[in-house]
Structure formats: C-alpha cells, structure tokens
Coordinates of C-alpha atoms in Angstrom, one line a residue:
M28 CA 32.1 117.7 -39.5
H29 CA 28.5 120.2 -38.4
E30 CA 26.7 117.6 -40.1
A31 CA 28.0 114.6 -37.2
S32 CA 27.4 117.5 -34.6
L33 CA 24.2 117.8 -35.8
I34 CA 23.4 113.7 -36.2
R35 CA 24.9 113.2 -32.9
N36 CA 22.8 116.1 -31.1
L37 CA 19.5 114.7 -32.6
M38 CA 20.3 110.8 -31.8
H39 CA 20.6 112.0 -27.9
R40 CA 17.7 113.8 -27.6
I41 CA 15.8 111.2 -29.6
E42 CA 17.4 108.1 -26.8
E43 CA 16.7 110.7 -24.1
I44 CA 13.0 110.9 -25.4
A45 CA 12.7 107.3 -25.7
E46 CA 14.1 106.2 -22.3
T47 CA 11.6 108.5 -20.4
E48 CA 8.7 107.7 -22.6
G49 CA 9.6 103.4 -21.5
A50 CA 9.9 102.6 -25.1
K51 CA 11.0 99.4 -26.8
R52 CA 11.2 100.9 -29.9
V53 CA 11.1 104.3 -32.5
V54 CA 8.7 103.7 -34.9
S55 CA 8.9 107.3 -36.7
V56 CA 10.7 110.6 -36.4
S57 CA 10.4 113.7 -37.9
V58 CA 12.6 116.4 -38.1
W59 CA 12.7 119.9 -39.8
L60 CA 16.1 120.4 -41.5
G61 CA 17.0 124.2 -42.1
A62 CA 18.0 125.7 -45.1
L63 CA 22.1 126.6 -43.9
S64 CA 22.3 123.3 -41.8
H65 CA 23.9 121.6 -45.0
M66 CA 22.3 118.8 -45.9
S67 CA 19.9 117.2 -48.7
E68 CA 17.1 115.3 -47.4
R69 CA 19.3 112.3 -48.9
H70 CA 22.1 113.0 -46.9
F71 CA 20.4 113.5 -43.6
I72 CA 18.7 109.7 -44.4
E73 CA 22.3 108.7 -44.8
H74 CA 23.6 110.4 -41.5
F75 CA 20.6 109.1 -39.4
N76 CA 21.0 105.2 -40.6
D77 CA 23.7 105.1 -39.9
A78 CA 24.0 107.3 -36.5
A79 CA 21.2 104.6 -35.5
K80 CA 22.1 101.4 -36.7
G81 CA 22.2 99.1 -33.4
T82 CA 20.0 102.0 -31.4
I83 CA 16.0 101.4 -30.7
A84 CA 15.6 104.1 -33.5
E85 CA 16.8 101.4 -36.1
G86 CA 14.6 101.4 -38.8
A87 CA 12.8 104.3 -37.8
E88 CA 10.3 106.1 -40.5
L89 CA 11.2 109.2 -41.3
A90 CA 9.4 112.3 -41.9
I91 CA 11.5 115.5 -43.1
T92 CA 11.3 118.8 -43.6
L93 CA 13.5 121.1 -45.6
S94 CA 13.3 124.1 -45.1
T95 CA 14.9 127.0 -47.8
D96 CA 14.8 130.1 -45.7
T97 CA 17.9 131.5 -45.1
D98 CA 17.0 133.7 -42.7
H99 CA 15.1 131.2 -40.2
K100 CA 17.1 131.6 -37.2
D101 CA 17.6 128.3 -37.1
A102 CA 18.5 128.3 -40.5
Q103 CA 22.0 126.2 -39.4
E104 CA 19.9 123.8 -37.6
L105 CA 18.3 120.2 -37.5
L106 CA 15.9 120.3 -35.5
L107 CA 12.9 117.5 -33.6
D108 CA 10.2 118.1 -34.7
S109 CA 8.7 115.0 -32.9
I110 CA 9.0 110.9 -32.4
E111 CA 6.3 108.6 -32.6
V112 CA 7.6 105.5 -29.8
E113 CA 6.3 101.7 -28.8
V114 CA 5.6 101.1 -25.5

C-alpha cells in the first residue's frame, strides 16, 4: 500500500532527526501532501497517529499543507517540511 510506505518513511525520517537532535519528544511535525499521494488530511492524521503510537512522535501537533498541483514533480509524495523537538 502506497500510503503505508509513505508513512513508514516519514516516521523513519522523524526518528532520525529526533535522535540526531537528542530530543526527548517531537512537539510538532509539518508535512506537505502531494496531490497524487492518495491521502486526505484526515486520512494522513489517522495514519500518522497510528504510526506514532509508542514513539517519540506520539502526540505531536500536525501542520499539513495539501497540494492540488497534479503536475508537481513530487505530486505522489508526502514530504517532511520540518519538525520541532523538545530536548
């Protein structure tokens, strides 16, 4: 499933950054959802919350930008814009 792969990759990247920063927890996550990523905002939130359970990102506030540009080079992607951590 495309969505599961996107979320798995996102969580891996978040955990890498948090570890590098010596974070106690991830406070917020900002993402960009491509127009062809097959995820609505609600769908992304459900997947993220499930994947974040028991991780450093559990309970993180989400900021989501939804693209409508189907011609964008990353239209099928979910991109991590930024995270805020507590150290």
